[in-house]
CSV table of C-alpha atoms in Angstrom, one decimal:
chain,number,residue,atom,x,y,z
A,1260,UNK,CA,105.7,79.9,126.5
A,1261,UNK,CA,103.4,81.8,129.1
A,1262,UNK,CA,100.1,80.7,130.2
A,1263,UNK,CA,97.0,81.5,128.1
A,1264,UNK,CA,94.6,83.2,130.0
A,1265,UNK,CA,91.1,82.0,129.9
A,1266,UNK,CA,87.7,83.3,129.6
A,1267,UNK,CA,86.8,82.3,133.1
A,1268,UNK,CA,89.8,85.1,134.5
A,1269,UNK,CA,88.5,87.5,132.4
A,1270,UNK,CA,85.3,87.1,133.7
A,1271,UNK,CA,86.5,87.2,137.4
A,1272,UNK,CA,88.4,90.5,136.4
A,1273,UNK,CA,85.5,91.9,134.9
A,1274,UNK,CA,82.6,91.3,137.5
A,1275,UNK,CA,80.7,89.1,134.8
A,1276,UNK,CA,80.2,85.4,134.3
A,1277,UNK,CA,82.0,83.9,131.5
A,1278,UNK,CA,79.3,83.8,128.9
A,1279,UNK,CA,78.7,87.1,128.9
A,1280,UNK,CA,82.1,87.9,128.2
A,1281,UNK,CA,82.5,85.5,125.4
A,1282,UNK,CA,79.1,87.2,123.4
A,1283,UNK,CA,80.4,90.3,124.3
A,1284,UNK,CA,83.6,89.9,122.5
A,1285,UNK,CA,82.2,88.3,119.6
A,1286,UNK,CA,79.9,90.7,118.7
A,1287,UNK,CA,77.1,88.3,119.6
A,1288,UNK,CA,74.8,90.5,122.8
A,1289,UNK,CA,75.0,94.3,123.7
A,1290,UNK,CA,75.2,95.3,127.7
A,1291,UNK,CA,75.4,98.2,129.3
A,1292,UNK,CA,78.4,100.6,128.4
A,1293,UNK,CA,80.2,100.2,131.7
A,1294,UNK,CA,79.8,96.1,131.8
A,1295,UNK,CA,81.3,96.6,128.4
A,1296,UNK,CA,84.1,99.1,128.7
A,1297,UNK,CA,85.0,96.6,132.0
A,1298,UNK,CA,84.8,93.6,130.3
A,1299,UNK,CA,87.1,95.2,127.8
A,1300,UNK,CA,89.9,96.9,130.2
A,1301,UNK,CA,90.1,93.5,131.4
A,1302,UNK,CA,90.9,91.8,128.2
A,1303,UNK,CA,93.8,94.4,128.2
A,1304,UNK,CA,95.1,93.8,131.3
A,1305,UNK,CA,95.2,90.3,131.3
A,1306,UNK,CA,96.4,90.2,127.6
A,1307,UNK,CA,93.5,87.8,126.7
A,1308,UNK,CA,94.1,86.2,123.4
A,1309,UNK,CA,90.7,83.8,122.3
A,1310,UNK,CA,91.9,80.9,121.1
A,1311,UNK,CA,90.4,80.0,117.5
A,1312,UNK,CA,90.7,76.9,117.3
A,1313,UNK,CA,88.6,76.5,119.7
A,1314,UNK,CA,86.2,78.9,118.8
A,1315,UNK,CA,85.5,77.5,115.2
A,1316,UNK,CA,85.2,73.9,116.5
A,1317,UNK,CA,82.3,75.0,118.9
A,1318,UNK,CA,80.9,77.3,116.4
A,1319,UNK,CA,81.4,75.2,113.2
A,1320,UNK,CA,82.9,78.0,111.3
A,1321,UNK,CA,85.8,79.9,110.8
A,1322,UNK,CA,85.5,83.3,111.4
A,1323,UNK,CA,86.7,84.0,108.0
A,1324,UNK,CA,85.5,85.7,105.0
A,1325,UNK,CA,86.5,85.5,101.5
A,1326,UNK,CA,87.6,88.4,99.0
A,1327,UNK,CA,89.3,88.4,95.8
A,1328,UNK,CA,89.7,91.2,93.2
A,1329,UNK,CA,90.6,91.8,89.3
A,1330,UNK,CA,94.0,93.0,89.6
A,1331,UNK,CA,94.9,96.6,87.9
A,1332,UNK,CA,96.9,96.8,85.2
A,1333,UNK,CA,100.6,97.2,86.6
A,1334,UNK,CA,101.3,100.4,86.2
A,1335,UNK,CA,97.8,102.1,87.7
A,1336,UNK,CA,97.7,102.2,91.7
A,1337,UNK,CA,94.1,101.5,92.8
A,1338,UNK,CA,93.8,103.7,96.1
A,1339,UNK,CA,90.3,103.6,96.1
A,1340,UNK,CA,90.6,99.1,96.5
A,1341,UNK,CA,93.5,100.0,99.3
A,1342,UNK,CA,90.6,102.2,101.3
A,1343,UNK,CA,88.0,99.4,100.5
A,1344,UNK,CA,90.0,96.5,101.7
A,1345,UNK,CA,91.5,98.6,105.2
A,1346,UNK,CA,87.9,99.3,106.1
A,1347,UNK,CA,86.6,95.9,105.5
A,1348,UNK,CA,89.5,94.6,107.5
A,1349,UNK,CA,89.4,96.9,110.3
A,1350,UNK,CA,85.3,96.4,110.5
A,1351,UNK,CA,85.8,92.1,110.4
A,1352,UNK,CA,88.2,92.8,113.0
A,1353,UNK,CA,86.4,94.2,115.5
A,1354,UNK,CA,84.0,91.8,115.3
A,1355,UNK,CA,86.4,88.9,115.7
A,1356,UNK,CA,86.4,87.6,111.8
A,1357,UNK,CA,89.8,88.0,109.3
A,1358,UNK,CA,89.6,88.4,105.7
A,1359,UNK,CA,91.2,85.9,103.6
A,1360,UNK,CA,92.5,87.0,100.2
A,1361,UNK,CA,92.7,84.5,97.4
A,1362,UNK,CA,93.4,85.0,93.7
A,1363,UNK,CA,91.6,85.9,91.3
A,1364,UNK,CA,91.3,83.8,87.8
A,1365,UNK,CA,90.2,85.6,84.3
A,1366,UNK,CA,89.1,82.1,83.4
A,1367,UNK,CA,85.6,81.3,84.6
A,1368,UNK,CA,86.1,78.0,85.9
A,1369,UNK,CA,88.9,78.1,87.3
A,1370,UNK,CA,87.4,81.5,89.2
A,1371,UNK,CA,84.2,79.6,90.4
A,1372,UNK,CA,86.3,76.6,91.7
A,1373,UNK,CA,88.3,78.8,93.6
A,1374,UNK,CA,85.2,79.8,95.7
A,1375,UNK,CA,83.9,75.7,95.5
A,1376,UNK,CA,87.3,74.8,97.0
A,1377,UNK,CA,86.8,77.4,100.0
A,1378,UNK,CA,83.1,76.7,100.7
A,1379,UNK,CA,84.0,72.8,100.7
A,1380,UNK,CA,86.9,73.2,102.8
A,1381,UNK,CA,84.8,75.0,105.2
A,1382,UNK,CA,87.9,77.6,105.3
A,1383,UNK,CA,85.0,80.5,105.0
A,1384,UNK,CA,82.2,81.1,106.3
A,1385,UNK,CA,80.9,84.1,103.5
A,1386,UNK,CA,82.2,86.0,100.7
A,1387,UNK,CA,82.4,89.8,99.8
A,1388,UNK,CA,82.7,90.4,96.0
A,1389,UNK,CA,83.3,93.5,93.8
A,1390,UNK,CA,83.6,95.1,90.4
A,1391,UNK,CA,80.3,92.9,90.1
A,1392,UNK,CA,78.7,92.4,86.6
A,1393,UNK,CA,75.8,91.4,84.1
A,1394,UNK,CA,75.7,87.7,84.3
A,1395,UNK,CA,78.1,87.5,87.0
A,1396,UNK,CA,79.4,83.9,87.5
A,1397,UNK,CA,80.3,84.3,90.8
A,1398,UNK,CA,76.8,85.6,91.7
A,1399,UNK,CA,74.9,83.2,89.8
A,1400,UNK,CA,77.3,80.3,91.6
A,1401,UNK,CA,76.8,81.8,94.8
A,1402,UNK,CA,72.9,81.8,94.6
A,1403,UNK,CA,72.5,78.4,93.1
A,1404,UNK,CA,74.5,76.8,95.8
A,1405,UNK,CA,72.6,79.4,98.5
A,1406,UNK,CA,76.3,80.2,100.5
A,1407,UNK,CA,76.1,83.7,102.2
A,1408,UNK,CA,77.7,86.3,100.3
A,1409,UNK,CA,77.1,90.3,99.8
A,1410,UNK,CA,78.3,92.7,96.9
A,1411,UNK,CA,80.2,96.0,96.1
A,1412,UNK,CA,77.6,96.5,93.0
A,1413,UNK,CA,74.6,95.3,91.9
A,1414,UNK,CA,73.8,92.4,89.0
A,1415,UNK,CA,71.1,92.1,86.5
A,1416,UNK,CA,68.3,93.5,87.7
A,1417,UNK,CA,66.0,89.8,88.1
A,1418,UNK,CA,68.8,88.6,90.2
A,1419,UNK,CA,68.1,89.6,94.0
A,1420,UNK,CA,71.1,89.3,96.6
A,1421,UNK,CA,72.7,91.1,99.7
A,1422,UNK,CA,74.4,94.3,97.8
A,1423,UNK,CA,75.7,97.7,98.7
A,1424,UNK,CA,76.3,100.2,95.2
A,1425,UNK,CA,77.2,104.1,94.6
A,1426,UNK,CA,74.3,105.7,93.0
A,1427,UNK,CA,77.4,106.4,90.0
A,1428,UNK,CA,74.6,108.1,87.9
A,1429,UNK,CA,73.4,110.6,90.0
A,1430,UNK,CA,77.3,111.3,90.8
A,1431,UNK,CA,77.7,111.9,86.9
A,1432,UNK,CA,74.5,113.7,86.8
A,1433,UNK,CA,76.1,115.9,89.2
A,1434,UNK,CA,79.2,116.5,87.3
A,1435,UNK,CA,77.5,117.6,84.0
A,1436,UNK,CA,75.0,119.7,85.4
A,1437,UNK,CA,77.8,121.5,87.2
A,1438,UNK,CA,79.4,121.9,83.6
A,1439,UNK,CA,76.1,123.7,82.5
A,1440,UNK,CA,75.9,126.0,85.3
A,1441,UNK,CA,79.2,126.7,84.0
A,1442,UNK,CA,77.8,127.4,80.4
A,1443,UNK,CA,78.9,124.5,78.9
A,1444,UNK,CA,76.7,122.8,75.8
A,1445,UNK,CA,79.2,120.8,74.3
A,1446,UNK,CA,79.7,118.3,77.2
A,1447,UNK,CA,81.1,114.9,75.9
A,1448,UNK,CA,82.0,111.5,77.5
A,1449,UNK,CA,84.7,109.0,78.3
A,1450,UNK,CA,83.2,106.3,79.0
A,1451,UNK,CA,83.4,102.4,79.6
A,1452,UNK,CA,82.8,99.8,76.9
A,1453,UNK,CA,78.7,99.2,76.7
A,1454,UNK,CA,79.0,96.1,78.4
A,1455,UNK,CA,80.3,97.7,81.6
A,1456,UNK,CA,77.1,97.7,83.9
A,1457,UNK,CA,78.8,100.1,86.1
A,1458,UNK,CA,79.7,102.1,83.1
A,1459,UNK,CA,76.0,102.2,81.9
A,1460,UNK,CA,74.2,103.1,84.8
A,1461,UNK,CA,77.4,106.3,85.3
A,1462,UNK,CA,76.0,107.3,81.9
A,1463,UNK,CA,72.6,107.2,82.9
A,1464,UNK,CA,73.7,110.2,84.5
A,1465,UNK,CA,75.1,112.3,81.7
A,1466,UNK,CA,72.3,111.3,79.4
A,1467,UNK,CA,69.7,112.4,82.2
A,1468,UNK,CA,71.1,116.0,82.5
A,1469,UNK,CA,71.5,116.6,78.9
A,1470,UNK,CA,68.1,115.5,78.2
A,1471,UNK,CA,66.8,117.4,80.8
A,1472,UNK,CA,69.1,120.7,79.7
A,1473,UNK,CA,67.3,120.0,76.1
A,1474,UNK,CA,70.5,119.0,74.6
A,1475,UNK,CA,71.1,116.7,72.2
A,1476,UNK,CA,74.2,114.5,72.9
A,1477,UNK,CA,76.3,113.4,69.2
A,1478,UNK,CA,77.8,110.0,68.9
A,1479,UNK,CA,80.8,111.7,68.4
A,1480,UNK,CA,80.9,113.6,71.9
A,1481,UNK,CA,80.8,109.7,73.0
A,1482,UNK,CA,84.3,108.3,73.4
A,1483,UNK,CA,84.6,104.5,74.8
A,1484,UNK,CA,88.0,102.1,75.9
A,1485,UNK,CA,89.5,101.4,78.8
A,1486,UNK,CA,89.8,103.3,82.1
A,1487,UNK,CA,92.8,104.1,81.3
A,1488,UNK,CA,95.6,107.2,80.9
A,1489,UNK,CA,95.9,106.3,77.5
A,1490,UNK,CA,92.7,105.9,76.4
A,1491,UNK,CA,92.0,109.6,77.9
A,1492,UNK,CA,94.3,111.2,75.8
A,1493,UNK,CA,93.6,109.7,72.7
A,1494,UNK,CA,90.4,109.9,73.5
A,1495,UNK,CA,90.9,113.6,74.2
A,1496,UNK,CA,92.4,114.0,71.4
A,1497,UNK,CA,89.7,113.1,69.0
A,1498,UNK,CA,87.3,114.9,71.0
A,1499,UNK,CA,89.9,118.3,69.9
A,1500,UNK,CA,90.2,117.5,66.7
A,1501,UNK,CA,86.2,117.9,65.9
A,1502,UNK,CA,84.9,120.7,63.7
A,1503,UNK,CA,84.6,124.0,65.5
A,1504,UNK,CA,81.5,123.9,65.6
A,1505,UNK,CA,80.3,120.3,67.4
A,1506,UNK,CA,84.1,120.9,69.0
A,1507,UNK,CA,83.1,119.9,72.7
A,1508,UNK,CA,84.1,122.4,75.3
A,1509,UNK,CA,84.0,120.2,78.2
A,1510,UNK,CA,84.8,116.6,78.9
A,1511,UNK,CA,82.8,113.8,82.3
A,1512,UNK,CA,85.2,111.2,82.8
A,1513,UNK,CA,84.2,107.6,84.0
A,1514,UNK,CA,87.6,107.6,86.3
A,1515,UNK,CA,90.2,109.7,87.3
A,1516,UNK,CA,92.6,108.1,85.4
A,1517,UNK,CA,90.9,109.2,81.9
A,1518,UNK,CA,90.3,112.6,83.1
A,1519,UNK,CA,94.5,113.0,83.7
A,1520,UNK,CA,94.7,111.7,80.3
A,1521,UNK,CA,92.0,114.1,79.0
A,1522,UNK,CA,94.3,117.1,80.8
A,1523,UNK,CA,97.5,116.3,79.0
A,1524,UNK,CA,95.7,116.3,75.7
A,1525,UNK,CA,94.0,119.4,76.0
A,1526,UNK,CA,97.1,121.0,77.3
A,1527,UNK,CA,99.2,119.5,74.4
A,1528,UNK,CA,96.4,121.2,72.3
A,1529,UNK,CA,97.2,124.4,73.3
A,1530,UNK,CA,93.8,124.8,75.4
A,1531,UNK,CA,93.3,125.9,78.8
A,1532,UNK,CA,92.1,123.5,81.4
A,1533,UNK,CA,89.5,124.9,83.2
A,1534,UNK,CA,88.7,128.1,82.0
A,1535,UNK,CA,88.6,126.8,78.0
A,1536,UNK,CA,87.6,122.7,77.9
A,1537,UNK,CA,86.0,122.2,81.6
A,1538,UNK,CA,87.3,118.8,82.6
A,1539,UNK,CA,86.2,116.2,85.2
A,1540,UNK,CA,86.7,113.0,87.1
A,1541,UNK,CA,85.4,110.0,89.1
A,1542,UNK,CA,86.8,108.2,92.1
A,1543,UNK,CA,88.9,111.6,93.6
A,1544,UNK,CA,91.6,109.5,93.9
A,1545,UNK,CA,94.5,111.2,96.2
A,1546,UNK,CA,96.2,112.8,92.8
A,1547,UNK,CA,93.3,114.6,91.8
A,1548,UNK,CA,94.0,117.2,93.9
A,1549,UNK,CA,97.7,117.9,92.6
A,1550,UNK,CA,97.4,118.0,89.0
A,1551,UNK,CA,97.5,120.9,87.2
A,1552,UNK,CA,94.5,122.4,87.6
A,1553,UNK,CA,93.4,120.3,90.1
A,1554,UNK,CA,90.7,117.7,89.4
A,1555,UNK,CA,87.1,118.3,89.7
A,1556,UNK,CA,85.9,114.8,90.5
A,1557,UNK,CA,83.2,112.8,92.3
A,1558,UNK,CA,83.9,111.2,95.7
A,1559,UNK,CA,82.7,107.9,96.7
A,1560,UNK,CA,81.7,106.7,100.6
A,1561,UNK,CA,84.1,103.9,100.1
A,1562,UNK,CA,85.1,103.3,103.3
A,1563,UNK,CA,81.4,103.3,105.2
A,1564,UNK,CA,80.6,100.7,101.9
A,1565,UNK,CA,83.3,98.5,102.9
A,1566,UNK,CA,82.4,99.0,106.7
A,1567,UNK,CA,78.5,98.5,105.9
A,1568,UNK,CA,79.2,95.3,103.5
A,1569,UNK,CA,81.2,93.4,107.0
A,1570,UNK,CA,77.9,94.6,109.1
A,1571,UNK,CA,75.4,93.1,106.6
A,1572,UNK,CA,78.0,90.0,106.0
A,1573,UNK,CA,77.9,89.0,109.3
A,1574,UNK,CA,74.5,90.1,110.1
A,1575,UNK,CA,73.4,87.6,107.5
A,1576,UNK,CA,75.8,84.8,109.1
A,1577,UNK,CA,74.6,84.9,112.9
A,1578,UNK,CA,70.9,85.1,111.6
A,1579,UNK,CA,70.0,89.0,112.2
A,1580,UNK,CA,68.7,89.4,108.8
A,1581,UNK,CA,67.9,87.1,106.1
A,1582,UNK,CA,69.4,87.8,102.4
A,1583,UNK,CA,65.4,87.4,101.1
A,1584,UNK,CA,64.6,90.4,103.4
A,1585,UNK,CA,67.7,92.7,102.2
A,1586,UNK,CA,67.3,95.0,99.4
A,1587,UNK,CA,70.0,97.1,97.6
A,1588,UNK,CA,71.1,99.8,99.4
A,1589,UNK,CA,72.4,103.0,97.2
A,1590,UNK,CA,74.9,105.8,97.9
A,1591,UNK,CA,75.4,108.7,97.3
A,1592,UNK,CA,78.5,110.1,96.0
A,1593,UNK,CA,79.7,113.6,96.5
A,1594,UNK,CA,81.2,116.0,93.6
A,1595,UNK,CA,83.9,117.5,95.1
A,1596,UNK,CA,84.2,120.7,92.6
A,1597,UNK,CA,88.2,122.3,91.7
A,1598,UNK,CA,89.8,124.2,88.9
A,1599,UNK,CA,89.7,121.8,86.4
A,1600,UNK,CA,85.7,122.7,85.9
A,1601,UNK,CA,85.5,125.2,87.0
A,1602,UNK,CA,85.4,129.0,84.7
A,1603,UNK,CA,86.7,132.9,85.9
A,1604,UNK,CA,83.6,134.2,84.8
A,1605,UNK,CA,81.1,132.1,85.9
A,1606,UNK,CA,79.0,132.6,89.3
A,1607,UNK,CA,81.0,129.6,91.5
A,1608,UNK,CA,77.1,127.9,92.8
A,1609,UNK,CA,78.1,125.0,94.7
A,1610,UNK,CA,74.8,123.2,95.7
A,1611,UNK,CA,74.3,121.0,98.8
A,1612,UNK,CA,75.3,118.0,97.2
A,1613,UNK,CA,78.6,119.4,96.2
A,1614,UNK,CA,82.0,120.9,97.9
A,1615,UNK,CA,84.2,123.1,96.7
A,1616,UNK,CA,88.1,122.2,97.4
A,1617,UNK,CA,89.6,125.2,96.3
């Protein structure tokens, strides 16, 4: 086994005592760019590994933090969790922390003693959650035992914590009133159950543009289930089989997943996609833009959230900012507008907040 190199060489190599090169690697101090970029091509050279041990005896913690996630079903890919967790571990990374993944229980207790057993164990030093909701047990765990953690989504809105969200209702917003510029009046929804909090506050969106458009929606235009294929086409398929007249022409889909569903039904209808029943999406997951028509959908920032939930994680743990002092910070998604919306004979505005991917 060859030597370890120690801090002390690196700092010989890099013109720099010792301790500065051990807050410089850990994130902890900022120097001037060429101390830095030195300190750094000497970590290189000399093939300095920290040893982390070490490191967590001094520091009395682990460099770790904590993620687990509802699995999907098996047969729906989740790209958009694949780009959340690469960021998150490529921004921990850098700044000298690992994720650990752990499973994740449908049953309550056995969920919050999952996250007992690692806080008591000491085996992290924080948590990042996600697909966060009313009543969350997790969050209201968290805060009664005061352990650092952040969110992917916010709570009830009386319970205050570290939380990074996508403004989902402006990004439906977006997506209906691009139906109306299309001509559309007959707009309905697939939506999530009423007790999906990220569900509701997407349809805050859709009910916002409506109202503003002076239309009245019908609890018929108003199709709930699962996010799931499925559910889209039966959904779909109800939605088609309305009287002419409150018939909807065009369809805002909580997730991509629904809106493909929503395609094949309109399709199997004998309707035209696009040009007859204006269809879109949420999430622009990489498929969207291989269907036929390709999707219309709206594009979360999920890999600056991911990046920006690490920052405020460990920002909270090496005492930069307090969790009392941190309010929610929003998002703002991005319709990313295709042929599935989109009609011949109507003038193609694309305003600031969208982009056209033809």
């Amino acid at each position: 086994m060859s030597r370890r190199v120690t801090l002390k060489e690196v700092a010989v190599r890099s013109g720099v005592s010792y301790q500065t090169v051990s807050k410089v690697i850990n994130g902890q101090v900022q120097v001037a760019p060429d101390t830095e970029a030195r300190i750094w091509q000497a970590v290189r050279e000399l093939n300095y590994r920290p040893n982390y041990t070490a490191r967590s005896l001094r520091a009395q913690r682990s460099f770790t933090i904590g993620y687990s996630w509802r699995p999907s079903p098996p047969d729906q890919a989740n790209p958009i969790l694949d780009t959340f967790l690469q960021s998150m571990f490529h921004a921990a990374e850098q700044r000298g922390y690992y994720l650990l993944c752990f499973p994740y229980h449908s049953d309550t207790q056995r969920q919050i003693e999952s996250y007992r057993e690692l806080m008591e164990t000491r085996r992290v030093d924080g948590f990042v959650l996600s697909g966060v909701e009313y009543n969350d047990p997790r969050v209201l765990f968290l805060l009664e035992q005061k352990f650092p953690f952040v969110a992917f989504g916010r709570s009830n809105p009386d319970l205050h914590f570290p939380s990074i969200d996508v403004d989902g209702g402006y990004g439906l917003r977006l997506a209906t009133e691009h139906l109306l510029a299309q001509g559309h009046r007959r707009i309905a929804a697939l939506a999530w159950p009423e007790e999906s909090r990220v569900g509701n506050n997407r349809m805050e969106g859709y009910f916002s543009a409506m109202r503003v458009a002076g239309i009245e929606t019908m609890a018929e235009w108003i199709q709930r289930g699962e996010g799931r294929y499925a559910f889209g086409y039966e959904a779909a398929r109800r939605l088609l089989a309305l009287p002419a007249e409150i018939r909807p022409t065009a369809m805002v889909c909580l997730n991509d997943y629904m809106a493909v569903g929503a395609i094949k039904a309109v399709q199997d209808g004998g309707f035209q996609v696009g040009s007859q029943i204006g269809i879109t999406g949420f999430d622009d997951t990489p498929i969207a833009q291989y269907l036929t028509p390709p999707l219309t959908s709206v594009r979360q920032p999920v890999w600056e959230i991911g990046e920006r939930l690490i920052a405020l994680l460990l920002n909270l743990l090496e005492a930069k900012e307090t969790a009392q002092e941190f309010e929610t910070i929003l998002m703002q998604p991005q319709l990313v507008v295709r042929a599935s919306s989109r009609k011949a004979d109507q003038p193609d505005l694309i305003p600031k907040e969208v982009m056209r991917d033809p």
